[in-house]
Structures are given as C-alpha cells and as structure tokens.
Coordinates of C-alpha atoms and ligand atoms in Angstrom, one line a residue:
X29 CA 20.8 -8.7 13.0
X30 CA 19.9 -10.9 15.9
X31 CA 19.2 -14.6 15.1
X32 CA 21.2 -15.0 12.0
X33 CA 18.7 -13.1 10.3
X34 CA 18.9 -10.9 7.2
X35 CA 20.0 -7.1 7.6
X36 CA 17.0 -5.9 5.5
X37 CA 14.7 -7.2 7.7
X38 CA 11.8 -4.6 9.3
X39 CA 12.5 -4.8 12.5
X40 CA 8.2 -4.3 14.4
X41 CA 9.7 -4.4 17.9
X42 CA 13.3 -5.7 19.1
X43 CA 12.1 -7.4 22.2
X44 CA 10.6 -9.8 22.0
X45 CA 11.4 -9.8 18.1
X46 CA 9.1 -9.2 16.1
X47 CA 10.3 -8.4 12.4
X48 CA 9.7 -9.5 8.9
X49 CA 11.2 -8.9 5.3
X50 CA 11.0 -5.7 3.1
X51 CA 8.4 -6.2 0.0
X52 CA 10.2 -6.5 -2.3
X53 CA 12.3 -9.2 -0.9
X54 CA 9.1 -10.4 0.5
X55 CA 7.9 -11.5 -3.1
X56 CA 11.0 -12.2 -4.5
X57 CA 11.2 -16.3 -3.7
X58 CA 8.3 -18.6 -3.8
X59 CA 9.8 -20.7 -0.9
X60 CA 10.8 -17.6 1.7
X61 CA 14.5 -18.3 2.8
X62 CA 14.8 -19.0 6.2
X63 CA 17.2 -15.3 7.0
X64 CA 14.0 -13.7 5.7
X65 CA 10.9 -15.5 7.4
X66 CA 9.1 -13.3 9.1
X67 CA 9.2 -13.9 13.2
X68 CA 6.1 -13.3 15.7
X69 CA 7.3 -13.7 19.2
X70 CA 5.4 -13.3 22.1
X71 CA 8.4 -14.6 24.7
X72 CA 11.9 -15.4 24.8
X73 CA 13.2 -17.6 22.0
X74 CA 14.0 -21.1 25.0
X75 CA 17.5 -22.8 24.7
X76 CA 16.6 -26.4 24.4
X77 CA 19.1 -29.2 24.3
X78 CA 17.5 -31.6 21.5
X79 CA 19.1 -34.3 23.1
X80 CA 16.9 -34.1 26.2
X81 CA 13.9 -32.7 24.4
X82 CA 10.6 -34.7 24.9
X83 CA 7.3 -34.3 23.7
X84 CA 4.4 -35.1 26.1
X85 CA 1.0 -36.3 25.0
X86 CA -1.9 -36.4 27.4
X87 CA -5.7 -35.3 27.9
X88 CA -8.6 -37.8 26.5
X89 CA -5.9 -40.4 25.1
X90 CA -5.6 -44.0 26.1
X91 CA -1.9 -43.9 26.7
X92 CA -0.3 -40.7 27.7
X93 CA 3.4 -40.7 25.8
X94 CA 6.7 -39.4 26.4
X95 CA 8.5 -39.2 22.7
X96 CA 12.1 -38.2 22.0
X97 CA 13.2 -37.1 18.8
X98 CA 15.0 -39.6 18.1
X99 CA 11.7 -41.3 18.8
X100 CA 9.8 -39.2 16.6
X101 CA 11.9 -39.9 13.9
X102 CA 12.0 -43.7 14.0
X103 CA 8.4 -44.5 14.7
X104 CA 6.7 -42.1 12.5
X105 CA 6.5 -41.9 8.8
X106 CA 8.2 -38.6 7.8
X107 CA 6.2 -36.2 5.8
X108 CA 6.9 -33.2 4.1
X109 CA 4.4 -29.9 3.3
X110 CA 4.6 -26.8 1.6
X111 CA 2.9 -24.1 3.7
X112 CA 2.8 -20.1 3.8
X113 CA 1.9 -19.1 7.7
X114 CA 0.2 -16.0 8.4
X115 CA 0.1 -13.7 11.3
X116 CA -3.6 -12.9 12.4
X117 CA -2.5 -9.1 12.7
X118 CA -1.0 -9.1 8.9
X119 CA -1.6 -5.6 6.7
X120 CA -2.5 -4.2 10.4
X121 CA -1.1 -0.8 9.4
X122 CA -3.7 -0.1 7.2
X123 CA -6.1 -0.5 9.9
X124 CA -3.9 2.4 11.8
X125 CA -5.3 4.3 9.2
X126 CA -8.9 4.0 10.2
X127 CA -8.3 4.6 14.1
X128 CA -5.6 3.9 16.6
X129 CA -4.6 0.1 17.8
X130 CA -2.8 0.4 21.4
X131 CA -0.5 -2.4 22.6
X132 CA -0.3 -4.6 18.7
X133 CA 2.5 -4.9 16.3
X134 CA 1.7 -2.6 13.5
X135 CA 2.4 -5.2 10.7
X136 CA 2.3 -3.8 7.4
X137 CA 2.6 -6.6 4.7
X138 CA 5.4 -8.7 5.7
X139 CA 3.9 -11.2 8.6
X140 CA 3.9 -13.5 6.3
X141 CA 6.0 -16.3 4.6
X142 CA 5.9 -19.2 2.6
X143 CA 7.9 -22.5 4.1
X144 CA 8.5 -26.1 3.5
X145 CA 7.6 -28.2 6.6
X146 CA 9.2 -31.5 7.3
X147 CA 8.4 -33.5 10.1
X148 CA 5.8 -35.6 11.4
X149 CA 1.9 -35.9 10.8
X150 CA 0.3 -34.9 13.9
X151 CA -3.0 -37.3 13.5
X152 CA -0.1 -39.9 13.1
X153 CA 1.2 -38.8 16.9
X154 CA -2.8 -38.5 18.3
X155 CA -3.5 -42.3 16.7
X156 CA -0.7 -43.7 18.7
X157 CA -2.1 -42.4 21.7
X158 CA -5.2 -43.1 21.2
X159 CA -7.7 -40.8 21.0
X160 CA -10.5 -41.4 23.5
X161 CA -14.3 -40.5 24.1
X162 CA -15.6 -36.9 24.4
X163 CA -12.3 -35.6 22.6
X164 CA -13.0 -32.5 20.4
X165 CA -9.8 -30.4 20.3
X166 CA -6.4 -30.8 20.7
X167 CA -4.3 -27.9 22.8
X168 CA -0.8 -27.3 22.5
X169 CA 1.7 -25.6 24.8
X170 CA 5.5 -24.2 24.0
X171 CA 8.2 -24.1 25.9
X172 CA 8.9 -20.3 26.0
X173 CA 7.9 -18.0 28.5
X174 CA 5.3 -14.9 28.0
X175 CA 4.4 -12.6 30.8
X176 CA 0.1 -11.8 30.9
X177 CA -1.6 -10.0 33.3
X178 CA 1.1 -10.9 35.8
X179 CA 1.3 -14.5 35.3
X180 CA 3.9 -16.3 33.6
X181 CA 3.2 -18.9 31.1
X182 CA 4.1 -20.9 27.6
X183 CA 2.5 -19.7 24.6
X184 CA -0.2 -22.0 23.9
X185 CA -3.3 -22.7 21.5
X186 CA -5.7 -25.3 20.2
X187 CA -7.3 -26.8 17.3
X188 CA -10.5 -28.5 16.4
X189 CA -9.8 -32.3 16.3
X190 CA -10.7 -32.6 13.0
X191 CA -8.2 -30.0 11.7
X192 CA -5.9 -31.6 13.8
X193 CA -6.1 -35.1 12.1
X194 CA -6.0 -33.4 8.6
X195 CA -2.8 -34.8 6.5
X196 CA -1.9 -31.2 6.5
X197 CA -1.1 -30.7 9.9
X198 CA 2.4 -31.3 11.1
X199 CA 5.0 -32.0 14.1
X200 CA 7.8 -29.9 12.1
X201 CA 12.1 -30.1 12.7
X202 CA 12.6 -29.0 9.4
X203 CA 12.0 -26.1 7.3
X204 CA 12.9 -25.9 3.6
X205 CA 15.1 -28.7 3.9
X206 CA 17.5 -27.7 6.9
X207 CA 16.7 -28.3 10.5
X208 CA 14.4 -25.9 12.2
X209 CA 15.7 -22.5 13.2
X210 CA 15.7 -22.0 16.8
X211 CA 13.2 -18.7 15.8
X212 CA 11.4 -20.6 14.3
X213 CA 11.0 -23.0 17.2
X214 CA 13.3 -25.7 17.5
X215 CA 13.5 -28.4 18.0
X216 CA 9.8 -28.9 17.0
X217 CA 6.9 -26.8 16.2
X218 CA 3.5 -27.2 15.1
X219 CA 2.2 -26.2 11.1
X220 CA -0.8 -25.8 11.0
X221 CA -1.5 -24.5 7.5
X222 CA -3.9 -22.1 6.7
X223 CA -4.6 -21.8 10.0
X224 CA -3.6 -18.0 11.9
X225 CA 0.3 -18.2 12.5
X226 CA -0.6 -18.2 16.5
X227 CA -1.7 -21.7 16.0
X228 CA 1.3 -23.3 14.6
X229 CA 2.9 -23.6 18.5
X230 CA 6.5 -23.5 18.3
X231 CA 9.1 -24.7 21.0
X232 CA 6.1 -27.4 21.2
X233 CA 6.2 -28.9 24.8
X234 CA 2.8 -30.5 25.7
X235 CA 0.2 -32.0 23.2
X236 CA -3.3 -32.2 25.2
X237 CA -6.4 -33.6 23.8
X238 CA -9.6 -32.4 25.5
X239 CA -13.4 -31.6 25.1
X240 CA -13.1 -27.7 25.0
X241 CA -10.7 -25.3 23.2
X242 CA -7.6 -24.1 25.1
X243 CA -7.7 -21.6 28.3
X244 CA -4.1 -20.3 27.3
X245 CA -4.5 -15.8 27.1
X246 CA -3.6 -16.8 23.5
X247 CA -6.3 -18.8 23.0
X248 CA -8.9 -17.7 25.3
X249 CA -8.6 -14.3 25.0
X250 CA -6.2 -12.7 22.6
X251 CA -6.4 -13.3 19.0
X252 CA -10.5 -12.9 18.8
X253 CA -12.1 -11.1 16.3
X254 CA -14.7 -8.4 17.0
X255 CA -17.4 -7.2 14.1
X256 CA -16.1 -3.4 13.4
X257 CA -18.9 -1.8 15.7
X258 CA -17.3 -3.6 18.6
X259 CA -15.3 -0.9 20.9
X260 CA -12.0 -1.6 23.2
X261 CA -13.6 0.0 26.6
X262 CA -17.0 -1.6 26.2
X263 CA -16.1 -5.4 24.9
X264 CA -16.5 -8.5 26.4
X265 CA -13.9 -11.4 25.4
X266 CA -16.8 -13.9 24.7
X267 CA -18.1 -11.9 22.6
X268 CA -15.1 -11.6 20.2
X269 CA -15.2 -15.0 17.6
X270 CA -12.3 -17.3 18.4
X271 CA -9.8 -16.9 15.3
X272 CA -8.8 -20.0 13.3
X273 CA -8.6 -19.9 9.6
X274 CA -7.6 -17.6 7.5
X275 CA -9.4 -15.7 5.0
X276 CA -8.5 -14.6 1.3
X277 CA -6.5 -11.7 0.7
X278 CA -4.0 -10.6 -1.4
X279 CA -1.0 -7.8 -1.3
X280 CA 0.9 -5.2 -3.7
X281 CA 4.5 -5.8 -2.8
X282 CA 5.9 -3.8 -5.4
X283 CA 5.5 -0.4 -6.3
X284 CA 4.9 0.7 -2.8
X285 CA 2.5 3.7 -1.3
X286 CA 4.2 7.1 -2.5
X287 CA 6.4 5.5 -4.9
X288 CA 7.2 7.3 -8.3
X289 CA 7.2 5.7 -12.1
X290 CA 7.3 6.2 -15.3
X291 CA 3.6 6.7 -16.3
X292 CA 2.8 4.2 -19.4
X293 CA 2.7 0.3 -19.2
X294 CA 4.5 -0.8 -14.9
X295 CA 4.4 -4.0 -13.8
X296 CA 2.6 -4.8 -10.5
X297 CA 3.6 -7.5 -8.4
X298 CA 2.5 -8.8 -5.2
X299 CA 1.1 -12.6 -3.0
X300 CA -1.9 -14.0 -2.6
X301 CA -3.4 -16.8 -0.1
X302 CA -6.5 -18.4 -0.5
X303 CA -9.3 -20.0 2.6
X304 CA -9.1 -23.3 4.2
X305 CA -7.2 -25.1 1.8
X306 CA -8.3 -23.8 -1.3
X307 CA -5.7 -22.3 -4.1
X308 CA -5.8 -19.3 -5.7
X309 CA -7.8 -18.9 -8.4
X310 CA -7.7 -15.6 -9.6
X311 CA -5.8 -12.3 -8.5
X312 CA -6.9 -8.9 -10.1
X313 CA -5.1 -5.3 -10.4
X314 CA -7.4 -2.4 -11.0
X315 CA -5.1 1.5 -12.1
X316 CA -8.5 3.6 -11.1
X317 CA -8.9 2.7 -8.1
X318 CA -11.8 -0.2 -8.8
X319 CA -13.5 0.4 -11.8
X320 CA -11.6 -1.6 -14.1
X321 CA -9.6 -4.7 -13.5
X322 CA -6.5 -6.5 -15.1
X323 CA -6.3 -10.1 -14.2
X324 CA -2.5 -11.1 -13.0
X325 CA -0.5 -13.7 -14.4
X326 CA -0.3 -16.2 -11.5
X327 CA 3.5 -17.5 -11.0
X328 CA 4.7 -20.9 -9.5
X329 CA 2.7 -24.1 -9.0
X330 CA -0.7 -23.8 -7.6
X331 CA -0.7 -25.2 -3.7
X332 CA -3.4 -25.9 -1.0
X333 CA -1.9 -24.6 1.5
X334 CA 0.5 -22.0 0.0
X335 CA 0.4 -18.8 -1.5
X336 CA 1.0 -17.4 -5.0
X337 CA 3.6 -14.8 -6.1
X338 CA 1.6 -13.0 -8.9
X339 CA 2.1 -10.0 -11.4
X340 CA -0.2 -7.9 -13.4
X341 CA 1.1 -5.3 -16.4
X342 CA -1.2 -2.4 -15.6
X343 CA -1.7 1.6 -17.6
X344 CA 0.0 4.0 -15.2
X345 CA -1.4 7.5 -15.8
X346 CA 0.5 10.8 -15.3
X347 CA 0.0 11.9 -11.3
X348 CA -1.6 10.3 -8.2
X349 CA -3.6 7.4 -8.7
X350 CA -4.5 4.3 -6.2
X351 CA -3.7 0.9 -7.5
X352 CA -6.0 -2.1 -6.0
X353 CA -5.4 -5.6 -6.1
X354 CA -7.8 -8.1 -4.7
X355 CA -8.1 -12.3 -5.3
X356 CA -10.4 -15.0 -5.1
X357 CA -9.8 -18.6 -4.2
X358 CA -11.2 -22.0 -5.7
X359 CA -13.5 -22.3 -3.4
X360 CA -15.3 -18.2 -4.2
X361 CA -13.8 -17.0 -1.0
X362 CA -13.3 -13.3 -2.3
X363 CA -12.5 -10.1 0.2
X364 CA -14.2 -6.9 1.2
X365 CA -13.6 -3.6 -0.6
X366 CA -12.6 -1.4 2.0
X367 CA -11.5 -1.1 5.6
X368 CA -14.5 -0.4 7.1
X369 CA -15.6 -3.7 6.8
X370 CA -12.5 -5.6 8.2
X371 CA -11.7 -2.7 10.5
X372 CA -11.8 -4.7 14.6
X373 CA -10.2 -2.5 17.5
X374 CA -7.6 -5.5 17.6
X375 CA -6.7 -5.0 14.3
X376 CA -6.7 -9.0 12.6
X377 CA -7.7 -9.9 9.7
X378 CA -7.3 -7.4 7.8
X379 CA -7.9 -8.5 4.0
X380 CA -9.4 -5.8 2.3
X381 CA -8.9 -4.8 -0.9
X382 CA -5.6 -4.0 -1.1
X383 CA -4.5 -0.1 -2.1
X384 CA -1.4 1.3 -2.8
X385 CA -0.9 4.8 -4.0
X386 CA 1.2 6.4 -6.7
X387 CA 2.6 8.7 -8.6
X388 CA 3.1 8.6 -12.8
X389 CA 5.2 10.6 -14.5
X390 CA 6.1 11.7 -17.8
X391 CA 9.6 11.5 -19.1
X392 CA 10.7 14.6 -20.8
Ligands
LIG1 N1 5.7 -20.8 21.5 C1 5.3 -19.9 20.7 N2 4.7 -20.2 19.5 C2 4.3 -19.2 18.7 C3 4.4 -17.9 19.0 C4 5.0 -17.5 20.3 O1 5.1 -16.4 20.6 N3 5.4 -18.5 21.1 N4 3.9 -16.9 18.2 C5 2.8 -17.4 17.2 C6 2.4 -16.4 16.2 S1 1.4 -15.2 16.7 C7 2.8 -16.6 14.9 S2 2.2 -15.5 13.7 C8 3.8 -17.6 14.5 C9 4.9 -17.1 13.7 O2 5.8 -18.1 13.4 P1 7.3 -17.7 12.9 O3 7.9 -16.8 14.0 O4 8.0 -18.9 12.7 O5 7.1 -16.9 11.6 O6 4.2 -18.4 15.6 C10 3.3 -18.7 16.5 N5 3.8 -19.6 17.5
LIG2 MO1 0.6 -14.2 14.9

C-alpha cells in the first residue's frame, strides 16, 4: 500500500490516490489512526524540504509575510483541535443508485475521518499581517499540482473571513500527536473544521486575503451544489451554490448492505457529524425501514467539531428488511429522508437518511 498506508484500505482510484478505510475499521477508533485516514487527492502528493518551506501571506494585509516553520512555531501560540473532515462527495454511491455521476469518485461511506490537529491558529497568522479594509475572504493555495481544462495549477480554495478568524480554524503540522503525514499535506495544511474537506488546503503555499471568494477550478467551479432538478448538459456554474459547511448526516458502518445475521436482538453501529459546529444530539435506528425508531447510545465525548461513533440494539426480523439511521444536531439540523431530495448530478452532499439492507435468519 502506497504511502505507508493500511492494506485494508478501499482503494477509489490509484492515481491520484484516492482511498479510504473499510467500515468497519472506519468506526472502530474515535481518533482515526493516521494508516487509515481517508485521502482525497486531486494532484501529486509535492516533496517539500521543511527546511526551506515558507508560507506566504498577502492580499488586503498591511504587511505581506514570509514565515518559516521554525517561525511559525516560535511566534505563535500552539493550539491543538479535535476535528473529523469530510469529503463533499461522501456516501456518493448511493447517489449512483438514483442516476449515473461521470468523472467523480464514487465514495461510499469512508471519505471521512476523525483527526487531532496541532498547529497554529489561523486568525492568529491573519492578525499579524494585518488585516486591511474591504477584506472579506481569505484564499489559500497548495503546493501540488492538478491538471484542469489544460491548465496546470495548485489546488486552491477560500473561506469567509469570519470562519477564518474562528478559534477553530488552524495552520496544522501535526495530526494526532505525530508530525503531519506527507498525504496528509506536510509540512502544513489548513483544518478547517466542519467545513467540506476541499477547504482544509494541504501542502499550504500562499495565504491571500481579498474582497471576493477564490477563482481556483476548486473554488470557482467544482465543488457547487445544484438543487436535484439541475441537469449536467444544461447547467450553468453560477448557478450551482458555492459549498462550504457541512450538513448533518449520519452512517451505518456495520452490518453492511446484503449482509446476513441472526434474526433476534443485532447491534447496529455506525458515525455521525453534526452542522457548523454543533454536536450531536441524537442519532436514531429504525428495523422497518422508518416507521419506528430506536434511539442509539452515543459513544465518546461530545465535540464541536467532531463526530460521534454511535450504536443502537435493534429487532432483526427473519428475511430482507432495510435498516435506517438518521441524526440530529444541537442546533435541530436534521436530514432528508430519501435521495431524491439530496440527489445533484455532481453527487455532494449526500446526507439522506441512511439505508442499509439485510437479511435475518433463523438458527435451526
Ligand atoms: N493541496 C490540496 N489540498 C487538498 C486536496 C488536494 O487535492 N490538494 N484535496 C482536498 C479534499 S477534496 C479533501 S476531502 C481533503 C482530504 O484531506 P485528506 O486527504 O487529508 O483526508 O483535502 C483537501 N485538500
Ligand atoms: Mo473532498
């Protein structure tokens, strides 16, 4: 397995490599180990010599900066948050379902992990700068290269400035404890927590503060979400919503689609995230496919910006039979029952109700 990553791990495309963690290992940890992160890559994965590294900062500031490492680290208080990223095109599969999605990763459930970020606050890095007059977002370029209708580029994004100078958002060279992977984007990546994964920049070389959102592909033009009516030949980019946080959801991890147990008391177990900050408050397991619900026991601590491992005893009945989980946050952010109403011909987003189906049977 390229990367030092796990064996298990679901390999969506090799190049560039895209690949994330079976279920069932998927759900096994609260804090994801770092073999078993899932990886989104739109580029190569850049070679860079930390030792030469530097961060540039420039746009609306008063004083443009050139920082080191080695600066970072000395003139910066170091902060530390726990923070479960999310690809945009998570549970994409189930879209597949509903109608084809050319030229996207088919994620099923597994673009998605839960990390500890250490690092630097970003507002921290803006404030030295200084942010000047008519600033409203803050755009952020890597270091890799990615290849878009012929032209050659860094990944890049951006971020309303106000979700930029939240506490949460961070200038990362760690993850759960160790330094940052270079998958992961060494020697310093952007978190920006429950934002969509595409936001949190990694290989991070340019910082630029500006009046408008970013005219990177990645910003501009991929990762927009279309209302379900909206159709591939016929849509306009501006017409799509430009994607930034992420919205409720939760998944079954374990039993899987077609699996077969026991029928009688089975234990359910999957995540859940919550929107914009808020924890989960409540994740539910229905065994006829809605009617009834069982609410799940929710593991762990509960975290702003991180997800919950959950599991549910449900009634498994003899033969095929959907089980459904859904969740809702502190804040009432629920999800939509079924796919037709999260279904967009770019397939992100996806966070409806989530099905899995079974089969119970009886032990003779
Ligand atoms: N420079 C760069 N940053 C990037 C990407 C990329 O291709 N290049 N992919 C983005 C996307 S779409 C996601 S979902 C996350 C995934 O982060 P991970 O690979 O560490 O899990 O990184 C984001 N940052
Ligand atoms: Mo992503």
């Amino acid at each position: 397995m390229p990367f030092s990553k796990h064996p298990s791990l679901i390999i969506r495309q090799a190049d560039p490599f895209n690949a994330g963690p079976p279920p069932d290992l998927l759900s096994r940890d609260e804090i994801t180990p770092a073999d078993l992160f899932f990886v989104r890559n739109h580029g190569n994965v850049p070679a860079l010599d930390p030792a030469v590294y530097r961060l540039r900062v420039g746009g609306l500031v008063a004083r443009p900066l050139e920082l080191s490492l080695e600066d970072l680290r000395r003139d910066f208080a170091e902060h530390t948050v726990a923070a479960t990223l999310q690809c945009a095109g998570n549970r994409r599969m189930e879209l597949l379902s509903v109608r084809e999605i050319p030229g996207e990763v088919p994620w099923d459930l597994e673009a998605i992990s839960h990390g500890v970020w250490t690092g630097v606050r970003l507002s921290d890095v803006l404030a030295r700068a200084g942010i000047a007059a008519g600033a409203a977002h803050v755009a952020f370029t890597g270091l890799d290269e990615v290849e878009r209708r012929g032209r050659r580029f860094g990944f890049g994004a951006s971020i309303p400035l106000d979700k930029a100078l939240g506490p949460e958002a961070l200038l990362a060279y760690e993850m759960n404890g160790a330094p940052l992977p270079a998958i992961h984007g060494a020697p310093l990546r952007l978190v920006v927590p429950g934002y969509i994964g595409a936001r949190s920049v990694k290989w991070l070389g340019e910082i630029v503060i500006q009046d408008a959102p970013s005219d990177n592909y990645f910003q501009s033009v991929a990762y927009r979400l279309f209302p379900p009516e909206a159709d591939a030949a016929t849509a306009r980019d501006e017409d799509g919503r430009m994607l930034g946080e992420l919205f409720t959801s939760a998944a079954i991890c374990a039993p899987l689609t077609g699996e077969t147990r026991p029928a009688g008391p089975t234990v359910v177990r999957g995540y859940a995230v919550g929107q914009g900050g808020a924890a989960v408050d409540r994740v539910e397991v229905s065994a006829d496919d809605g009617r009834t619900w069982t609410e799940a026991t929710l593991l762990g601590e509960a975290e702003p910006w991180g997800w919950r491992l959950w599991e549910a005893e449900v009634e498994l009945r003899p033969g095929l039979q959907t089980l459904v989980a859904r969740a809702a946050d502190a804040a009432g952010h629920g999800q939509p029952a079924g796919l037709a109403e999260t279904w967009n011909f770019k397939g992100y987003m996806n966070n409806a109700w989530h099905r899995v189906a079974v089969v119970g049977i009886i032990k003779t």
